[in-house]
Amino acid sequence: MDEVPPDAAAADALVLFPSTNLRYLTGYTEEPGERHFLLFVTADADPVFLVPELSGEQVRAESVVDDVRTWADDEDPVAAVESVLAELGLAGDDRDDRDADDAPPHVLVDDAMHARFTQDLRRALPSATWGLASEVLADLRVVKDDAEIAALRRAGEAADAVVRELRRDGDDLVGTTEAELATHIEERLVANGGTGVSFETIVGSGPNGAMPHHTHGDRTVEAGDPVVLDFGTRVDGYPSDQTRTLVFGDDSPPEGFREVHRVVREAQDAAVEAVEPGVTTGAVDAAAREVIEEAGYGEAFIHRTGHGVGLDVHEEPYVVADGERELEPGMVFSVEPGIYLSGEFGVRIEDLVVVTDDGCVRLNRTDRDWRTD
Ligand code: CO
């Protein structure tokens, strides 16, 4: 007989690892490492943070969790994990007293937890059933509150400021390499109030622009090259993600570029126009895709129309063909159709939008034309 997995809401415990889920719930940021660094959340008891001794003081100061336990480098972290699990009634002798029905616990683990830690949990809870933290957290994270939207807006403003500088300085940028231009962009993002980059900066010049995830290389940007510029930074942990496709210098862009850029721009406008509460992600994708297909470039639009943006640059909701998720006020996602002509050039135009009660507002407000000043 097949076992029916319990539904997420009936989970007995959530175990998190250094991740954006952990940051979302506790306010604490940590790089994932080789040491056991776990947060245990159950319905009946206060959350327990089990962290390496060297992190104890910092976690107590910076997280909202009161019960912070530590293990030292000369101790066995697995024994510490087992003792927390027993205390929370998930394993060991306490369990029989807590659960009259004696059903095995259903445990949700962080989607980003390294396998070595999930294996320790499996060994400690051999009869448990398992799910992913996102089963309960994705629906909380998908709708942004005012503070999150404010941070996303400020991150967008930092990226927009850099786009304006690139337009203004356009002709001076001819003759630089993609990598030099990426470094320049990254410096300017920080100068405009951002912290670091939210993903590896994309400077796709000429034929490199036809590869959507080309980052940057040693190709020199020539006058008349279309350049796909997709970059962002972070403010209070929240990222920006926007794309403009610009042409620097006085030379004409390649044949067909003007038409392709016009089609992408119309597709992007059509998709943004389609956004309102109750509309499905699939309908937003279709609004962009139809414009591109009708212009004859359907085969050259080789990715989904967008992705949700929050603490993760790619998260729910995904704006994908036939997507059934209905939009709600407070959701934030990218609208970024593109056309990629192999060996020639690519065009992508991307803004983040936040869904409002009757439509959406864009978090990126710079000109979407390809011409620079
Ligand atoms: Co994006």
Short mmCIF file of C-alpha atoms and ligand atoms in Angstrom, two decimals:
data_model
loop_
_atom_site.label_atom_id
_atom_site.label_comp_id
_atom_site.label_asym_id
_atom_site.label_seq_id
_atom_site.Cartn_x
_atom_site.Cartn_y
_atom_site.Cartn_z
CA MET A 1 0.00 0.00 0.00
CA ASP A 2 1.26 3.44 -0.88
CA GLU A 3 1.83 5.74 2.02
CA VAL A 4 -0.15 8.96 1.79
CA PRO A 5 2.13 11.87 2.68
CA PRO A 6 0.65 14.06 5.44
CA ASP A 7 -0.20 17.55 4.29
CA ALA A 8 2.20 20.33 5.17
CA ALA A 9 -0.13 22.03 7.63
CA ALA A 10 -0.11 18.85 9.72
CA ALA A 11 3.69 18.87 10.03
CA ASP A 12 5.07 18.22 13.50
CA ALA A 13 8.29 20.17 13.00
CA LEU A 14 10.15 22.52 10.71
CA VAL A 15 13.95 22.31 10.69
CA LEU A 16 15.80 25.21 9.07
CA PHE A 17 19.40 25.69 8.00
CA PRO A 18 21.25 28.93 7.09
CA SER A 19 19.08 30.13 4.19
CA THR A 20 16.67 32.83 3.16
CA ASN A 21 13.94 30.86 4.98
CA LEU A 22 15.96 31.19 8.18
CA ARG A 23 16.48 34.88 7.57
CA TYR A 24 12.79 35.36 6.86
CA LEU A 25 11.69 33.73 10.11
CA THR A 26 14.42 34.85 12.52
CA GLY A 27 16.13 37.89 10.97
CA TYR A 28 19.44 36.04 11.19
CA THR A 29 21.78 35.72 8.21
CA GLU A 30 24.52 33.13 8.07
CA GLU A 31 26.51 31.47 5.32
CA PRO A 32 25.83 27.74 5.12
CA GLY A 33 28.85 25.80 6.32
CA GLU A 34 30.02 22.42 7.52
CA ARG A 35 28.92 22.89 11.14
CA HIS A 36 25.46 21.92 12.41
CA PHE A 37 23.47 25.18 12.53
CA LEU A 38 19.81 24.28 12.85
CA LEU A 39 16.56 25.90 13.96
CA PHE A 40 13.82 23.59 15.23
CA VAL A 41 10.24 24.92 15.13
CA THR A 42 7.32 22.91 16.52
CA ALA A 43 3.70 23.82 17.20
CA ASP A 44 3.79 23.15 20.93
CA ALA A 45 7.16 24.44 22.13
CA ASP A 46 9.27 27.56 21.69
CA PRO A 47 11.70 27.38 18.76
CA VAL A 48 15.16 26.02 19.56
CA PHE A 49 18.27 27.26 17.79
CA LEU A 50 21.20 24.83 17.91
CA VAL A 51 24.36 26.58 16.73
CA PRO A 52 28.14 26.26 16.97
CA GLU A 53 29.55 27.77 20.16
CA LEU A 54 31.47 30.42 18.22
CA SER A 55 28.18 31.78 16.84
CA GLY A 56 26.20 31.73 20.08
CA GLU A 57 26.66 35.33 21.17
CA GLN A 58 25.93 36.67 17.68
CA VAL A 59 22.78 34.56 17.25
CA ARG A 60 21.48 35.67 20.65
CA ALA A 61 22.06 39.30 19.72
CA GLU A 62 20.76 39.24 16.17
CA SER A 63 17.91 36.69 15.99
CA VAL A 64 14.42 36.81 17.47
CA VAL A 65 14.82 33.30 18.93
CA ASP A 66 15.18 33.19 22.75
CA ASP A 67 16.27 29.57 23.21
CA VAL A 68 19.75 29.41 21.67
CA ARG A 69 21.85 26.31 22.49
CA THR A 70 25.44 25.80 21.47
CA TRP A 71 27.73 22.87 20.83
CA ALA A 72 31.51 23.14 20.96
CA ASP A 73 33.95 21.97 18.34
CA ASP A 74 35.13 19.18 20.66
CA GLU A 75 31.58 17.88 21.13
CA ASP A 76 29.45 15.62 18.93
CA PRO A 77 26.87 17.81 17.16
CA VAL A 78 24.74 14.80 16.23
CA ALA A 79 24.27 13.99 19.93
CA ALA A 80 23.18 17.59 20.47
CA VAL A 81 20.67 17.28 17.62
CA GLU A 82 19.31 14.03 19.06
CA SER A 83 18.84 15.56 22.46
CA VAL A 84 16.87 18.52 21.03
CA LEU A 85 14.69 16.13 18.99
CA ALA A 86 13.96 14.07 22.10
CA GLU A 87 13.16 17.14 24.16
CA LEU A 88 10.74 18.38 21.51
CA GLY A 89 8.95 15.02 21.58
CA LEU A 90 9.98 14.06 18.07
CA ALA A 91 12.27 11.19 19.00
CA GLY A 92 13.10 8.97 21.93
CA ASP A 93 11.16 8.05 25.07
CA ASP A 94 9.30 11.35 25.41
CA ARG A 95 7.52 10.70 22.16
CA ASP A 96 5.17 8.01 23.49
CA ASP A 97 3.92 10.36 26.21
CA ARG A 98 3.28 13.23 23.81
CA ASP A 99 1.53 11.45 20.95
CA ALA A 100 -1.20 9.10 21.99
CA ASP A 101 -1.71 7.93 18.41
CA ASP A 102 2.00 7.17 18.14
CA ALA A 103 2.03 8.33 14.51
CA PRO A 104 5.53 8.94 13.16
CA PRO A 105 6.45 12.64 13.03
CA HIS A 106 6.16 14.57 9.78
CA VAL A 107 9.13 16.89 9.46
CA LEU A 108 9.68 19.71 6.96
CA VAL A 109 13.35 20.45 6.23
CA ASP A 110 14.80 23.59 4.70
CA ASP A 111 14.90 23.32 0.90
CA ALA A 112 18.49 24.57 1.01
CA MET A 113 19.70 22.21 3.76
CA HIS A 114 22.85 20.35 2.77
CA ALA A 115 22.31 16.61 2.38
CA ARG A 116 24.72 15.70 5.18
CA PHE A 117 22.44 17.38 7.73
CA THR A 118 19.23 15.89 6.31
CA GLN A 119 20.94 12.48 6.54
CA ASP A 120 21.69 13.06 10.23
CA LEU A 121 18.03 13.92 10.78
CA ARG A 122 16.88 10.80 8.91
CA ARG A 123 19.10 8.62 11.06
CA ALA A 124 17.83 10.28 14.24
CA LEU A 125 14.16 9.97 13.16
CA PRO A 126 14.03 6.68 11.23
CA SER A 127 10.23 6.45 11.16
CA ALA A 128 9.56 10.12 10.25
CA THR A 129 8.00 11.26 7.00
CA TRP A 130 9.56 14.24 5.25
CA GLY A 131 8.65 17.35 3.32
CA LEU A 132 10.14 20.71 2.40
CA ALA A 133 9.94 23.96 4.37
CA SER A 134 8.73 25.77 1.26
CA GLU A 135 5.46 23.83 1.54
CA VAL A 136 4.54 26.18 4.38
CA LEU A 137 6.89 29.14 3.93
CA ALA A 138 6.53 29.88 0.20
CA ASP A 139 2.94 31.05 0.63
CA LEU A 140 4.00 33.36 3.48
CA ARG A 141 6.96 34.76 1.58
CA VAL A 142 5.15 35.28 -1.74
CA VAL A 143 3.16 38.28 -0.48
CA LYS A 144 5.46 41.12 0.56
CA ASP A 145 4.72 43.49 3.43
CA ASP A 146 5.35 47.24 3.32
CA ALA A 147 8.89 47.02 4.70
CA GLU A 148 9.85 44.39 2.13
CA ILE A 149 8.36 46.43 -0.71
CA ALA A 150 10.18 49.55 0.54
CA ALA A 151 13.51 47.68 0.45
CA LEU A 152 12.77 46.27 -3.02
CA ARG A 153 11.88 49.75 -4.20
CA ARG A 154 15.14 51.23 -2.90
CA ALA A 155 17.16 48.42 -4.48
CA GLY A 156 15.35 49.18 -7.75
CA GLU A 157 16.17 52.86 -7.44
CA ALA A 158 19.88 52.07 -7.05
CA ALA A 159 19.82 49.97 -10.23
CA ASP A 160 17.82 52.65 -12.05
CA ALA A 161 20.36 55.30 -11.08
CA VAL A 162 23.11 53.22 -12.67
CA VAL A 163 21.08 52.75 -15.87
CA ARG A 164 20.70 56.52 -16.12
CA GLU A 165 24.47 56.93 -15.73
CA LEU A 166 25.10 54.33 -18.44
CA ARG A 167 22.76 56.16 -20.81
CA ARG A 168 24.43 59.48 -20.05
CA ASP A 169 27.97 58.11 -20.41
CA GLY A 170 27.04 55.89 -23.36
CA ASP A 171 29.60 56.95 -25.93
CA ASP A 172 32.49 56.77 -23.44
CA LEU A 173 31.69 53.10 -22.82
CA VAL A 174 32.56 52.07 -26.38
CA GLY A 175 35.92 50.26 -26.34
CA THR A 176 35.59 48.83 -22.84
CA THR A 177 35.33 45.09 -22.35
CA GLU A 178 32.24 43.43 -20.94
CA ALA A 179 34.17 42.57 -17.79
CA GLU A 180 35.34 46.18 -17.33
CA LEU A 181 31.82 47.42 -17.84
CA ALA A 182 30.52 44.89 -15.28
CA THR A 183 33.05 46.08 -12.69
CA HIS A 184 32.09 49.67 -13.40
CA ILE A 185 28.39 48.84 -12.96
CA GLU A 186 29.08 47.04 -9.68
CA GLU A 187 31.00 50.03 -8.28
CA ARG A 188 28.22 52.38 -9.29
CA LEU A 189 25.52 50.17 -7.69
CA VAL A 190 27.32 50.49 -4.35
CA ALA A 191 27.87 54.23 -4.88
CA ASN A 192 24.11 54.55 -5.36
CA GLY A 193 23.22 52.93 -2.06
CA GLY A 194 23.29 49.22 -2.79
CA THR A 195 25.14 46.40 -1.05
CA GLY A 196 27.02 44.09 -3.41
CA VAL A 197 25.29 42.50 -6.37
CA SER A 198 22.11 40.43 -6.22
CA PHE A 199 23.42 38.08 -8.95
CA GLU A 200 26.37 38.00 -11.32
CA THR A 201 26.22 41.07 -13.55
CA ILE A 202 25.23 40.37 -17.15
CA VAL A 203 26.84 42.44 -19.92
CA GLY A 204 25.96 40.59 -23.14
CA SER A 205 27.38 42.53 -26.08
CA GLY A 206 26.68 41.72 -29.72
CA PRO A 207 26.26 37.95 -30.26
CA ASN A 208 26.87 37.28 -26.53
CA GLY A 209 23.51 38.91 -25.86
CA ALA A 210 21.84 35.96 -27.61
CA MET A 211 22.78 33.76 -24.62
CA PRO A 212 20.42 34.83 -21.82
CA HIS A 213 22.76 33.83 -18.98
CA HIS A 214 26.06 34.90 -20.50
CA THR A 215 27.54 36.98 -17.67
CA HIS A 216 30.53 38.93 -18.97
CA GLY A 217 33.75 38.16 -20.77
CA ASP A 218 36.64 39.86 -22.51
CA ARG A 219 34.72 40.90 -25.63
CA THR A 220 35.08 44.63 -26.36
CA VAL A 221 31.88 46.64 -26.72
CA GLU A 222 31.89 48.22 -30.19
CA ALA A 223 29.84 51.19 -31.39
CA GLY A 224 26.50 49.93 -32.66
CA ASP A 225 26.54 46.70 -30.61
CA PRO A 226 23.32 45.92 -28.81
CA VAL A 227 24.28 45.27 -25.16
CA VAL A 228 22.02 43.36 -22.79
CA LEU A 229 22.55 44.89 -19.32
CA ASP A 230 20.92 42.80 -16.58
CA PHE A 231 22.02 43.63 -13.04
CA GLY A 232 20.95 44.40 -9.51
CA THR A 233 22.08 45.07 -5.97
CA ARG A 234 20.59 44.61 -2.50
CA VAL A 235 19.10 46.96 0.09
CA ASP A 236 18.28 45.51 3.54
CA GLY A 237 18.75 42.07 2.02
CA TYR A 238 16.22 42.59 -0.78
CA PRO A 239 17.41 42.58 -4.40
CA SER A 240 16.87 44.48 -7.59
CA ASP A 241 16.74 42.77 -10.98
CA GLN A 242 16.22 44.82 -14.13
CA THR A 243 17.38 44.64 -17.75
CA ARG A 244 17.85 47.20 -20.46
CA THR A 245 19.23 46.53 -23.94
CA LEU A 246 21.18 49.60 -25.09
CA VAL A 247 23.26 50.59 -28.09
CA PHE A 248 26.27 52.83 -27.40
CA GLY A 249 28.08 55.07 -29.87
CA ASP A 250 26.93 56.59 -33.14
CA ASP A 251 27.00 53.51 -35.40
CA SER A 252 23.71 51.94 -36.44
CA PRO A 253 22.64 48.75 -34.68
CA PRO A 254 22.57 45.52 -36.72
CA GLU A 255 19.86 44.90 -39.28
CA GLY A 256 16.62 43.81 -37.70
CA PHE A 257 17.54 45.05 -34.24
CA ARG A 258 15.14 48.00 -34.20
CA GLU A 259 12.20 45.74 -35.07
CA VAL A 260 13.17 43.09 -32.50
CA HIS A 261 13.59 45.69 -29.78
CA ARG A 262 10.19 47.20 -30.61
CA VAL A 263 8.54 43.75 -30.38
CA VAL A 264 10.14 42.97 -27.01
CA ARG A 265 9.13 46.33 -25.66
CA GLU A 266 5.52 45.83 -26.79
CA ALA A 267 5.52 42.33 -25.30
CA GLN A 268 6.82 43.66 -21.98
CA ASP A 269 4.22 46.42 -21.90
CA ALA A 270 1.45 43.93 -22.75
CA ALA A 271 2.46 41.63 -19.89
CA VAL A 272 2.72 44.48 -17.36
CA GLU A 273 -0.68 45.69 -18.56
CA ALA A 274 -2.15 42.22 -17.89
CA VAL A 275 -1.10 42.17 -14.22
CA GLU A 276 -3.88 42.49 -11.65
CA PRO A 277 -5.19 40.45 -8.73
CA GLY A 278 -6.94 37.25 -9.77
CA VAL A 279 -5.12 36.96 -13.10
CA THR A 280 -3.02 33.81 -13.44
CA THR A 281 0.73 33.79 -13.99
CA GLY A 282 -0.01 31.89 -17.20
CA ALA A 283 -2.13 34.77 -18.50
CA VAL A 284 0.72 37.23 -17.87
CA ASP A 285 3.14 34.95 -19.69
CA ALA A 286 0.69 34.59 -22.58
CA ALA A 287 0.28 38.36 -22.91
CA ALA A 288 4.01 38.72 -23.62
CA ARG A 289 4.33 35.52 -25.65
CA GLU A 290 1.47 36.34 -28.00
CA VAL A 291 3.07 39.62 -29.07
CA ILE A 292 6.37 37.86 -29.79
CA GLU A 293 4.72 34.92 -31.58
CA GLU A 294 2.58 37.20 -33.74
CA ALA A 295 5.74 39.03 -34.83
CA GLY A 296 7.23 35.67 -35.86
CA TYR A 297 9.83 35.35 -33.11
CA GLY A 298 8.09 32.77 -30.90
CA GLU A 299 10.94 30.26 -31.26
CA ALA A 300 13.45 32.88 -30.14
CA PHE A 301 11.74 33.56 -26.77
CA ILE A 302 13.41 30.70 -24.94
CA HIS A 303 12.46 31.29 -21.30
CA ARG A 304 9.54 32.07 -19.02
CA THR A 305 8.31 35.65 -18.78
CA GLY A 306 9.33 36.21 -15.17
CA HIS A 307 10.02 35.07 -11.63
CA GLY A 308 9.09 36.21 -8.15
CA VAL A 309 11.66 38.29 -6.29
CA GLY A 310 12.15 38.51 -2.53
CA LEU A 311 15.01 37.47 -0.30
CA ASP A 312 15.74 35.07 -3.17
CA VAL A 313 16.18 36.62 -6.61
CA HIS A 314 14.26 33.66 -8.05
CA GLU A 315 11.26 32.52 -6.00
CA GLU A 316 7.48 32.17 -6.25
CA PRO A 317 5.51 33.19 -8.21
CA TYR A 318 7.02 31.96 -11.47
CA VAL A 319 5.45 33.61 -14.52
CA VAL A 320 5.42 30.65 -16.83
CA ALA A 321 3.28 29.33 -19.72
CA ASP A 322 0.08 27.76 -18.36
CA GLY A 323 0.97 28.88 -14.81
CA GLU A 324 -2.16 28.56 -12.68
CA ARG A 325 -1.20 30.64 -9.65
CA GLU A 326 -3.49 33.63 -9.21
CA LEU A 327 -1.87 36.98 -8.50
CA GLU A 328 -2.51 38.72 -5.18
CA PRO A 329 -1.72 42.26 -4.02
CA GLY A 330 1.80 42.41 -2.59
CA MET A 331 3.33 39.83 -4.91
CA VAL A 332 6.53 41.08 -6.59
CA PHE A 333 7.94 39.54 -9.77
CA SER A 334 9.90 40.32 -12.89
CA VAL A 335 8.42 40.83 -16.35
CA GLU A 336 11.26 40.11 -18.75
CA PRO A 337 10.46 38.81 -22.22
CA GLY A 338 13.36 38.47 -24.65
CA ILE A 339 14.24 37.53 -28.20
CA TYR A 340 17.57 35.78 -28.83
CA LEU A 341 18.99 35.46 -32.34
CA SER A 342 21.93 33.08 -32.19
CA GLY A 343 25.17 34.53 -33.53
CA GLU A 344 23.61 37.98 -33.95
CA PHE A 345 22.25 39.67 -30.82
CA GLY A 346 19.70 39.42 -28.04
CA VAL A 347 17.12 41.80 -26.62
CA ARG A 348 15.60 41.58 -23.14
CA ILE A 349 13.68 44.23 -21.22
CA GLU A 350 12.94 43.61 -17.55
CA ASP A 351 11.22 45.47 -14.74
CA LEU A 352 10.05 44.28 -11.36
CA VAL A 353 6.38 44.93 -10.64
CA VAL A 354 4.41 44.86 -7.40
CA VAL A 355 0.79 43.79 -7.64
CA THR A 356 -1.63 46.41 -6.26
CA ASP A 357 -5.38 46.25 -5.56
CA ASP A 358 -6.25 47.12 -9.14
CA GLY A 359 -3.15 46.45 -11.26
CA CYS A 360 0.55 46.86 -10.59
CA VAL A 361 3.31 49.42 -10.31
CA ARG A 362 6.77 49.05 -11.76
CA LEU A 363 9.74 49.22 -9.41
CA ASN A 364 12.01 50.19 -12.33
CA ARG A 365 11.31 53.46 -14.01
CA THR A 366 14.07 54.20 -16.50
CA ASP A 367 13.48 54.68 -20.20
CA ARG A 368 13.09 51.38 -22.02
CA ASP A 369 14.33 52.65 -25.40
CA TRP A 370 17.64 51.34 -26.81
CA ARG A 371 19.01 54.76 -27.78
CA THR A 372 21.41 56.44 -25.38
CA ASP A 373 22.02 60.16 -24.98
CO CO B 1 15.23 38.48 -13.68
#
